[in-house]
Amino acid sequence: MIDTQLSPLPRRIRVAVIGGGQNSEHEVSLASAASVRAALDPAVFEVQSLTVDRDGYWLRADGQPLAATRARSFAAAVGLIADCDVAFPAVHGPRGEDGSLAALFELAGVPYVGAGVRGGALAMDKWATKLVAAELGIRTAAGRLVDAGTAAGLRPDRFPVVVKPVAAGSSHGVGLVHRIEELDGALADALAHDHRVLVEEFVTGREVDLAVLERADGSLLVGPALEIVVAGAAERTALFDTAQKYDGSAVFRIPAPLADAEEKALREAALALFTALGCRSVARFDFFLTPEGPVLNEVNTMPGMTAQSQVPKMFEQAGLPYPALLDQLLRSALSDRTQDHR
Ligand SMILES: Nc1ncnc2c1ncn2[C@@H]1O[C@H](COP(=O)(O)OP(=O)(O)O)[C@@H](O)[C@H]1O
Ligand SMILES: [Mg+2]
């Protein structure tokens, strides 16, 4: 049972809620941050709104840059963050979720929601995540790591393959390749997002995601599994692509109908990965469920955070409404000041 009746905080808490970001998930991060701001109880939290624009300038709530140059706008933002009790960086993708923002808060000594530097950096790197998963005995898609040099002349043994940047998100640069003639185009798309690219076997399975939430007392709570019903995936003709992610056509099933053994395997894998990668706060673990068991696809240490996003929906189903989830995340971050379990 989830405790939604938390004791009152001693005073109003100043929270820096950061959105946007300098990557292809900018819009998604704006939506996450706006949703977080709207849901925080003003009687408990005083919000300091900050946005990073596509060029890396830090903006105030009214959309104006904090200073005339990028570096000075950043410096001004650090000053504002330093005056806050806690930070909520609702920024997905590189220069957000990859440890960059965590590093800023660490150096400033401001508690924050989300993974630390190491957990964020490791999970953002889909290749490093595979290596950690393999050590834990958790399967991932067989894949090759290439760059612009080694990609030339690549000849996969079998098709279809999935070509994707090592560090990106929202399916940007992710391509499904059925024939050799399509490979170069897909590689170029992926290489536009990252200089390292994965070429993976296509895994046929149900897409099932689990979230792990770290509570203020340090205990870990696994939410109910969520299945994404992706039209065309079983026929190997489609991916959960950017359009399906944000046009409202994707169907989430919560809880995902699972056999007990499947659920146990997924939960154990998610918890083992949370610890091994050094996650904190909350993280979402995305799997393919195959007849041979779970195959890990990727880990998100700042998953989508709008009220309609997967993680809030999972915990809502478990009896923790969205505002209470945000409250838990902030309390857990604040308690980290003394617990130091990063
Ligand atoms: N090896 C794979 N086999 C089958 N589908 C895949 C594979 N890798 C990715 N996909 C599909 O592409 C989507 C996006 O890939 P993912 O690695 O999750 O990138 P992102 O970080 O952009 O979400 C997944 O949700 C899934 O539908
Ligand atoms: Mg994904």
GROMACS .gro file of C-alpha atoms and ligand atoms in nm:
model
  370
    1MET     CA    1   0.000   0.000   0.000
    2ILE     CA    2   0.127   0.344  -0.085
    3ASP     CA    3   0.129   0.613   0.182
    4THR     CA    4  -0.024   0.922   0.021
    5GLN     CA    5  -0.079   1.098   0.355
    6LEU     CA    6   0.263   1.251   0.403
    7SER     CA    7   0.341   1.468   0.702
    8PRO     CA    8   0.351   1.842   0.628
    9LEU     CA    9   0.683   1.994   0.534
   10PRO     CA   10   0.813   2.241   0.795
   11ARG     CA   11   0.778   2.544   0.566
   12ARG     CA   12   0.715   2.639   0.204
   13ILE     CA   13   0.980   2.477  -0.012
   14ARG     CA   14   1.143   2.663  -0.302
   15VAL     CA   15   1.170   2.436  -0.605
   16ALA     CA   16   1.359   2.517  -0.924
   17VAL     CA   17   1.161   2.345  -1.201
   18ILE     CA   18   1.371   2.331  -1.516
   19GLY     CA   19   1.235   2.248  -1.861
   20GLY     CA   20   1.337   2.260  -2.225
   21GLY     CA   21   1.695   2.163  -2.294
   22GLN     CA   22   1.944   2.170  -2.576
   23ASN     CA   23   1.848   1.853  -2.760
   24SER     CA   24   1.582   1.699  -2.983
   25GLU     CA   25   1.355   1.630  -2.684
   26HIS     CA   26   1.321   2.002  -2.609
   27GLU     CA   27   0.944   2.015  -2.664
   28VAL     CA   28   0.880   1.702  -2.459
   29SER     CA   29   1.081   1.849  -2.173
   30LEU     CA   30   0.883   2.174  -2.194
   31ALA     CA   31   0.565   1.970  -2.157
   32SER     CA   32   0.703   1.771  -1.862
   33ALA     CA   33   0.814   2.086  -1.678
   34ALA     CA   34   0.487   2.270  -1.743
   35SER     CA   35   0.291   1.976  -1.610
   36VAL     CA   36   0.511   1.950  -1.298
   37ARG     CA   37   0.476   2.322  -1.226
   38ALA     CA   38   0.099   2.310  -1.265
   39ALA     CA   39   0.062   2.013  -1.031
   40LEU     CA   40   0.278   2.132  -0.740
   41ASP     CA   41   0.065   2.250  -0.449
   42PRO     CA   42   0.136   2.626  -0.412
   43ALA     CA   43   0.066   2.603  -0.039
   44VAL     CA   44   0.367   2.372  -0.005
   45PHE     CA   45   0.595   2.460  -0.296
   46GLU     CA   46   0.710   2.792  -0.436
   47VAL     CA   47   0.822   2.738  -0.795
   48GLN     CA   48   1.119   2.906  -0.960
   49SER     CA   49   1.066   2.844  -1.333
   50LEU     CA   50   1.368   2.808  -1.557
   51THR     CA   51   1.388   2.698  -1.920
   52VAL     CA   52   1.688   2.605  -2.130
   53ASP     CA   53   1.628   2.703  -2.492
   54ARG     CA   54   1.747   2.506  -2.795
   55ASP     CA   55   2.069   2.708  -2.808
   56GLY     CA   56   2.152   2.654  -2.441
   57TYR     CA   57   2.041   2.995  -2.315
   58TRP     CA   58   1.869   2.991  -1.976
   59LEU     CA   59   1.535   3.174  -1.975
   60ARG     CA   60   1.315   3.318  -1.701
   61ALA     CA   61   0.948   3.228  -1.660
   62ASP     CA   62   0.853   3.510  -1.902
   63GLY     CA   63   1.070   3.356  -2.177
   64GLN     CA   64   1.342   3.621  -2.164
   65PRO     CA   65   1.708   3.514  -2.140
   66LEU     CA   66   1.861   3.566  -1.794
   67ALA     CA   67   2.160   3.741  -1.956
   68ALA     CA   68   2.287   3.845  -2.298
   69THR     CA   69   2.530   3.557  -2.353
   70ARG     CA   70   2.475   3.188  -2.307
   71ALA     CA   71   2.747   3.154  -2.044
   72ARG     CA   72   2.619   3.449  -1.843
   73SER     CA   73   2.260   3.324  -1.863
   74PHE     CA   74   2.384   2.993  -1.722
   75ALA     CA   75   2.573   3.169  -1.443
   76ALA     CA   76   2.261   3.368  -1.354
   77ALA     CA   77   2.056   3.047  -1.349
   78VAL     CA   78   2.304   2.887  -1.108
   79GLY     CA   79   2.253   3.187  -0.878
   80LEU     CA   80   1.876   3.136  -0.883
   81ILE     CA   81   1.907   2.759  -0.832
   82ALA     CA   82   2.142   2.818  -0.538
   83ASP     CA   83   1.861   3.008  -0.365
   84CYS     CA   84   1.624   2.712  -0.399
   85ASP     CA   85   1.581   2.424  -0.155
   86VAL     CA   86   1.561   2.160  -0.424
   87ALA     CA   87   1.571   2.128  -0.804
   88PHE     CA   88   1.338   1.936  -1.034
   89PRO     CA   89   1.513   1.907  -1.372
   90ALA     CA   90   1.236   1.786  -1.604
   91VAL     CA   91   1.482   1.776  -1.890
   92HIS     CA   92   1.507   1.462  -2.100
   93GLY     CA   93   1.798   1.355  -2.318
   94PRO     CA   94   2.156   1.475  -2.361
   95ARG     CA   95   2.268   1.777  -2.154
   96GLY     CA   96   1.977   1.704  -1.922
   97GLU     CA   97   1.917   1.347  -1.821
   98ASP     CA   98   2.276   1.239  -1.895
   99GLY     CA   99   2.428   1.368  -1.571
  100SER     CA  100   2.499   1.721  -1.693
  101LEU     CA  101   2.233   1.887  -1.481
  102ALA     CA  102   2.300   1.651  -1.191
  103ALA     CA  103   2.662   1.770  -1.196
  104LEU     CA  104   2.549   2.130  -1.165
  105PHE     CA  105   2.335   2.053  -0.858
  106GLU     CA  106   2.607   1.838  -0.704
  107LEU     CA  107   2.862   2.116  -0.734
  108ALA     CA  108   2.615   2.374  -0.604
  109GLY     CA  109   2.512   2.144  -0.318
  110VAL     CA  110   2.142   2.171  -0.407
  111PRO     CA  111   1.933   1.853  -0.362
  112TYR     CA  112   1.761   1.740  -0.681
  113VAL     CA  113   1.514   1.495  -0.830
  114GLY     CA  114   1.654   1.232  -1.066
  115ALA     CA  115   1.965   1.021  -1.099
  116GLY     CA  116   2.309   1.138  -0.998
  117VAL     CA  117   2.588   1.204  -1.244
  118ARG     CA  118   2.696   0.842  -1.284
  119GLY     CA  119   2.350   0.688  -1.308
  120GLY     CA  120   2.235   0.947  -1.558
  121ALA     CA  121   2.544   0.916  -1.775
  122LEU     CA  122   2.544   0.535  -1.774
  123ALA     CA  123   2.174   0.500  -1.852
  124MET     CA  124   2.186   0.763  -2.127
  125ASP     CA  125   2.443   0.546  -2.303
  126LYS     CA  126   2.254   0.254  -2.456
  127TRP     CA  127   2.578   0.064  -2.520
  128ALA     CA  128   2.703   0.099  -2.161
  129THR     CA  129   2.357  -0.003  -2.039
  130LYS     CA  130   2.384  -0.324  -2.246
  131LEU     CA  131   2.720  -0.406  -2.087
  132VAL     CA  132   2.585  -0.358  -1.735
  133ALA     CA  133   2.271  -0.561  -1.817
  134ALA     CA  134   2.484  -0.843  -1.960
  135GLU     CA  135   2.683  -0.860  -1.635
  136LEU     CA  136   2.355  -0.896  -1.446
  137GLY     CA  137   2.239  -1.176  -1.678
  138ILE     CA  138   1.967  -0.956  -1.831
  139ARG     CA  139   1.931  -0.999  -2.206
  140THR     CA  140   1.945  -0.711  -2.453
  141ALA     CA  141   1.920  -0.712  -2.834
  142ALA     CA  142   2.235  -0.837  -3.003
  143GLY     CA  143   2.393  -0.529  -3.150
  144ARG     CA  144   2.701  -0.370  -3.302
  145LEU     CA  145   2.839  -0.033  -3.202
  146VAL     CA  146   2.955   0.173  -3.501
  147ASP     CA  147   3.065   0.526  -3.582
  148ALA     CA  148   3.083   0.711  -3.913
  149GLY     CA  149   3.405   0.526  -4.003
  150THR     CA  150   3.306   0.171  -3.908
  151ALA     CA  151   2.945   0.212  -4.033
  152ALA     CA  152   3.062   0.226  -4.393
  153GLY     CA  153   3.053  -0.119  -4.545
  154LEU     CA  154   2.849  -0.269  -4.261
  155ARG     CA  155   2.655  -0.575  -4.384
  156PRO     CA  156   2.412  -0.716  -4.125
  157ASP     CA  157   2.366  -1.096  -4.149
  158ARG     CA  158   1.993  -1.068  -4.106
  159PHE     CA  159   1.714  -0.814  -4.148
  160PRO     CA  160   1.523  -0.630  -4.013
  161VAL     CA  161   1.765  -0.437  -3.797
  162VAL     CA  162   1.707  -0.131  -3.580
  163VAL     CA  163   1.954   0.154  -3.622
  164LYS     CA  164   1.964   0.406  -3.339
  165PRO     CA  165   2.183   0.669  -3.175
  166VAL     CA  166   2.355   0.552  -2.854
  167ALA     CA  167   2.231   0.861  -2.669
  168ALA     CA  168   1.907   1.026  -2.779
  169GLY     CA  169   1.538   0.992  -2.701
  170SER     CA  170   1.176   1.017  -2.816
  171SER     CA  171   1.271   0.778  -3.099
  172HIS     CA  172   1.461   1.056  -3.279
  173GLY     CA  173   1.707   0.902  -3.523
  174VAL     CA  174   1.571   0.549  -3.462
  175GLY     CA  175   1.511   0.357  -3.786
  176LEU     CA  176   1.374   0.017  -3.883
  177VAL     CA  177   1.568  -0.125  -4.176
  178HIS     CA  178   1.434  -0.413  -4.385
  179ARG     CA  179   1.675  -0.407  -4.679
  180ILE     CA  180   2.041  -0.328  -4.729
  181GLU     CA  181   1.949  -0.037  -4.959
  182GLU     CA  182   1.784   0.139  -4.662
  183LEU     CA  183   2.081   0.102  -4.431
  184ASP     CA  184   2.291   0.404  -4.529
  185GLY     CA  185   1.998   0.643  -4.491
  186ALA     CA  186   1.915   0.505  -4.147
  187LEU     CA  187   2.279   0.527  -4.038
  188ALA     CA  188   2.297   0.889  -4.153
  189ASP     CA  189   1.979   0.971  -3.957
  190ALA     CA  190   2.116   0.809  -3.641
  191LEU     CA  191   2.460   0.968  -3.683
  192ALA     CA  192   2.293   1.309  -3.699
  193HIS     CA  193   2.199   1.258  -3.332
  194ASP     CA  194   2.512   1.094  -3.193
  195HIS     CA  195   2.855   0.999  -3.328
  196ARG     CA  196   2.803   0.648  -3.186
  197VAL     CA  197   2.526   0.433  -3.326
  198LEU     CA  198   2.381   0.090  -3.248
  199VAL     CA  199   2.276  -0.155  -3.517
  200GLU     CA  200   2.058  -0.411  -3.341
  201GLU     CA  201   1.863  -0.720  -3.425
  202PHE     CA  202   1.489  -0.649  -3.430
  203VAL     CA  203   1.336  -0.799  -3.115
  204THR     CA  204   0.983  -0.930  -3.162
  205GLY     CA  205   0.800  -0.902  -2.833
  206ARG     CA  206   0.551  -0.701  -2.634
  207GLU     CA  207   0.682  -0.363  -2.514
  208VAL     CA  208   0.646  -0.363  -2.137
  209ASP     CA  209   0.786  -0.089  -1.913
  210LEU     CA  210   0.836  -0.079  -1.536
  211ALA     CA  211   0.918   0.214  -1.311
  212VAL     CA  212   1.110   0.211  -0.984
  213LEU     CA  213   1.048   0.489  -0.732
  214GLU     CA  214   1.284   0.558  -0.444
  215ARG     CA  215   1.096   0.681  -0.140
  216ALA     CA  216   1.226   0.927   0.118
  217ASP     CA  217   1.321   0.640   0.352
  218GLY     CA  218   1.531   0.485   0.075
  219SER     CA  219   1.295   0.195   0.006
  220LEU     CA  220   1.222   0.108  -0.356
  221LEU     CA  221   0.874   0.075  -0.498
  222VAL     CA  222   0.812  -0.093  -0.835
  223GLY     CA  223   0.497   0.035  -1.007
  224PRO     CA  224   0.259  -0.184  -1.205
  225ALA     CA  225   0.389  -0.288  -1.547
  226LEU     CA  226   0.270  -0.084  -1.845
  227GLU     CA  227   0.233  -0.232  -2.191
  228ILE     CA  228   0.254  -0.012  -2.497
  229VAL     CA  229   0.041  -0.151  -2.773
  230VAL     CA  230   0.234  -0.058  -3.088
  231ALA     CA  231   0.038  -0.115  -3.408
  232GLY     CA  232   0.253  -0.313  -3.652
  233ALA     CA  233   0.524  -0.426  -3.408
  234ALA     CA  234   0.421  -0.793  -3.413
  235GLU     CA  235   0.436  -0.789  -3.796
  236ARG     CA  236   0.781  -0.628  -3.767
  237THR     CA  237   0.663  -0.334  -3.974
  238ALA     CA  238   0.668  -0.057  -3.712
  239LEU     CA  239   0.844   0.085  -3.410
  240PHE     CA  240   0.712   0.294  -3.122
  241ASP     CA  241   0.813   0.603  -3.319
  242THR     CA  242   0.803   0.974  -3.241
  243ALA     CA  243   0.460   1.018  -3.401
  244GLN     CA  244   0.301   0.733  -3.206
  245LYS     CA  245   0.460   0.863  -2.885
  246TYR     CA  246   0.303   1.205  -2.903
  247ASP     CA  247  -0.002   1.195  -3.133
  248GLY     CA  248  -0.210   1.012  -2.876
  249SER     CA  249  -0.242   0.694  -3.086
  250ALA     CA  250  -0.034   0.473  -2.856
  251VAL     CA  251  -0.241   0.266  -2.618
  252PHE     CA  252  -0.110   0.199  -2.265
  253ARG     CA  253  -0.236  -0.105  -2.078
  254ILE     CA  254  -0.188  -0.076  -1.699
  255PRO     CA  255  -0.135  -0.315  -1.543
  256ALA     CA  256  -0.002  -0.510  -1.838
  257PRO     CA  257  -0.155  -0.857  -1.839
  258LEU     CA  258   0.138  -1.076  -1.733
  259ALA     CA  259   0.193  -1.427  -1.602
  260ASP     CA  260   0.332  -1.429  -1.246
  261ALA     CA  261   0.669  -1.557  -1.366
  262GLU     CA  262   0.691  -1.285  -1.632
  263GLU     CA  263   0.609  -1.013  -1.381
  264LYS     CA  264   0.863  -1.148  -1.134
  265ALA     CA  265   1.137  -1.159  -1.397
  266LEU     CA  266   1.063  -0.801  -1.506
  267ARG     CA  267   1.052  -0.665  -1.151
  268GLU     CA  268   1.375  -0.837  -1.054
  269ALA     CA  269   1.548  -0.707  -1.366
  270ALA     CA  270   1.426  -0.350  -1.306
  271LEU     CA  271   1.541  -0.351  -0.942
  272ALA     CA  272   1.879  -0.504  -1.028
  273LEU     CA  273   1.935  -0.243  -1.300
  274PHE     CA  274   1.827   0.046  -1.073
  275THR     CA  275   2.098  -0.049  -0.827
  276ALA     CA  276   2.369  -0.151  -1.073
  277LEU     CA  277   2.340   0.165  -1.284
  278GLY     CA  278   2.332   0.384  -0.973
  279CYS     CA  279   1.982   0.520  -1.035
  280ARG     CA  280   1.809   0.738  -0.780
  281SER     CA  281   1.469   0.901  -0.735
  282VAL     CA  282   1.281   0.738  -1.021
  283ALA     CA  283   1.370   0.552  -1.338
  284ARG     CA  284   1.179   0.371  -1.611
  285PHE     CA  285   1.300   0.041  -1.751
  286ASP     CA  286   1.176  -0.047  -2.098
  287PHE     CA  287   1.165  -0.412  -2.197
  288PHE     CA  288   1.054  -0.635  -2.478
  289LEU     CA  289   0.877  -0.937  -2.340
  290THR     CA  290   0.960  -1.238  -2.556
  291PRO     CA  291   0.863  -1.605  -2.517
  292GLU     CA  292   1.218  -1.652  -2.377
  293GLY     CA  293   1.167  -1.382  -2.113
  294PRO     CA  294   1.247  -1.010  -2.084
  295VAL     CA  295   1.492  -0.833  -2.314
  296LEU     CA  296   1.597  -0.490  -2.187
  297ASN     CA  297   1.562  -0.213  -2.444
  298GLU     CA  298   1.664   0.098  -2.253
  299VAL     CA  299   1.659   0.287  -1.923
  300ASN     CA  300   1.525   0.642  -1.873
  301THR     CA  301   1.642   0.827  -1.562
  302MET     CA  302   1.421   1.131  -1.631
  303PRO     CA  303   1.123   0.965  -1.795
  304GLY     CA  304   0.834   1.168  -1.940
  305MET     CA  305   0.673   1.355  -1.650
  306THR     CA  306   0.348   1.500  -1.781
  307ALA     CA  307   0.036   1.384  -1.600
  308GLN     CA  308  -0.036   1.164  -1.904
  309SER     CA  309   0.314   1.015  -1.929
  310GLN     CA  310   0.390   0.652  -1.855
  311VAL     CA  311   0.545   0.683  -1.507
  312PRO     CA  312   0.273   0.909  -1.360
  313LYS     CA  313   0.009   0.678  -1.510
  314MET     CA  314   0.173   0.370  -1.359
  315PHE     CA  315   0.188   0.512  -1.007
  316GLU     CA  316  -0.160   0.660  -1.036
  317GLN     CA  317  -0.283   0.308  -1.103
  318ALA     CA  318  -0.097   0.197  -0.790
  319GLY     CA  319  -0.282   0.455  -0.579
  320LEU     CA  320  -0.030   0.740  -0.595
  321PRO     CA  321  -0.186   1.033  -0.785
  322TYR     CA  322   0.039   1.260  -0.993
  323PRO     CA  323   0.073   1.546  -0.737
  324ALA     CA  324   0.155   1.290  -0.466
  325LEU     CA  325   0.419   1.131  -0.692
  326LEU     CA  326   0.584   1.471  -0.742
  327ASP     CA  327   0.565   1.533  -0.368
  328GLN     CA  328   0.738   1.199  -0.303
  329LEU     CA  329   1.012   1.277  -0.554
  330LEU     CA  330   1.082   1.615  -0.394
  331ARG     CA  331   1.073   1.480  -0.039
  332SER     CA  332   1.304   1.201  -0.137
  333ALA     CA  333   1.545   1.453  -0.291
  334LEU     CA  334   1.531   1.673   0.021
  335SER     CA  335   1.599   1.381   0.251
  336ASP     CA  336   1.906   1.292   0.046
  337ARG     CA  337   2.083   1.585   0.204
  338THR     CA  338   2.130   1.378   0.516
  339GLN     CA  339   2.114   1.024   0.379
  340ASP     CA  340   2.389   1.064   0.121
  341HIS     CA  341   2.315   0.740  -0.062
  342ARG     CA  342   2.403   0.865  -0.408
  343LIG     N1  343   1.617  -0.382  -3.108
  343LIG     C1  344   1.490  -0.342  -3.125
  343LIG     N2  345   1.395  -0.429  -3.169
  343LIG     C2  346   1.267  -0.389  -3.188
  343LIG     N3  347   1.224  -0.263  -3.169
  343LIG     C3  348   1.313  -0.173  -3.123
  343LIG     C4  349   1.450  -0.207  -3.097
  343LIG     N4  350   1.514  -0.095  -3.053
  343LIG     C5  351   1.420   0.003  -3.051
  343LIG     N5  352   1.300  -0.043  -3.092
  343LIG     C6  353   1.174   0.034  -3.107
  343LIG     O1  354   1.204   0.171  -3.123
  343LIG     C7  355   1.153   0.248  -3.015
  343LIG     C8  356   1.251   0.358  -2.979
  343LIG     O2  357   1.377   0.300  -2.944
  343LIG     P1  358   1.451   0.337  -2.808
  343LIG     O3  359   1.578   0.261  -2.804
  343LIG     O4  360   1.356   0.316  -2.696
  343LIG     O5  361   1.484   0.490  -2.829
  343LIG     P2  362   1.440   0.621  -2.748
  343LIG     O6  363   1.546   0.640  -2.643
  343LIG     O7  364   1.442   0.727  -2.851
  343LIG     O8  365   1.306   0.596  -2.687
  343LIG     C9  366   1.126   0.145  -2.904
  343LIG     O9  367   1.025   0.190  -2.818
  343LIG    C10  368   1.084   0.024  -2.986
  343LIG    O10  369   0.951   0.036  -3.033
  344MG      MG  370   1.249   0.442  -2.570
   0.00000   0.00000   0.00000
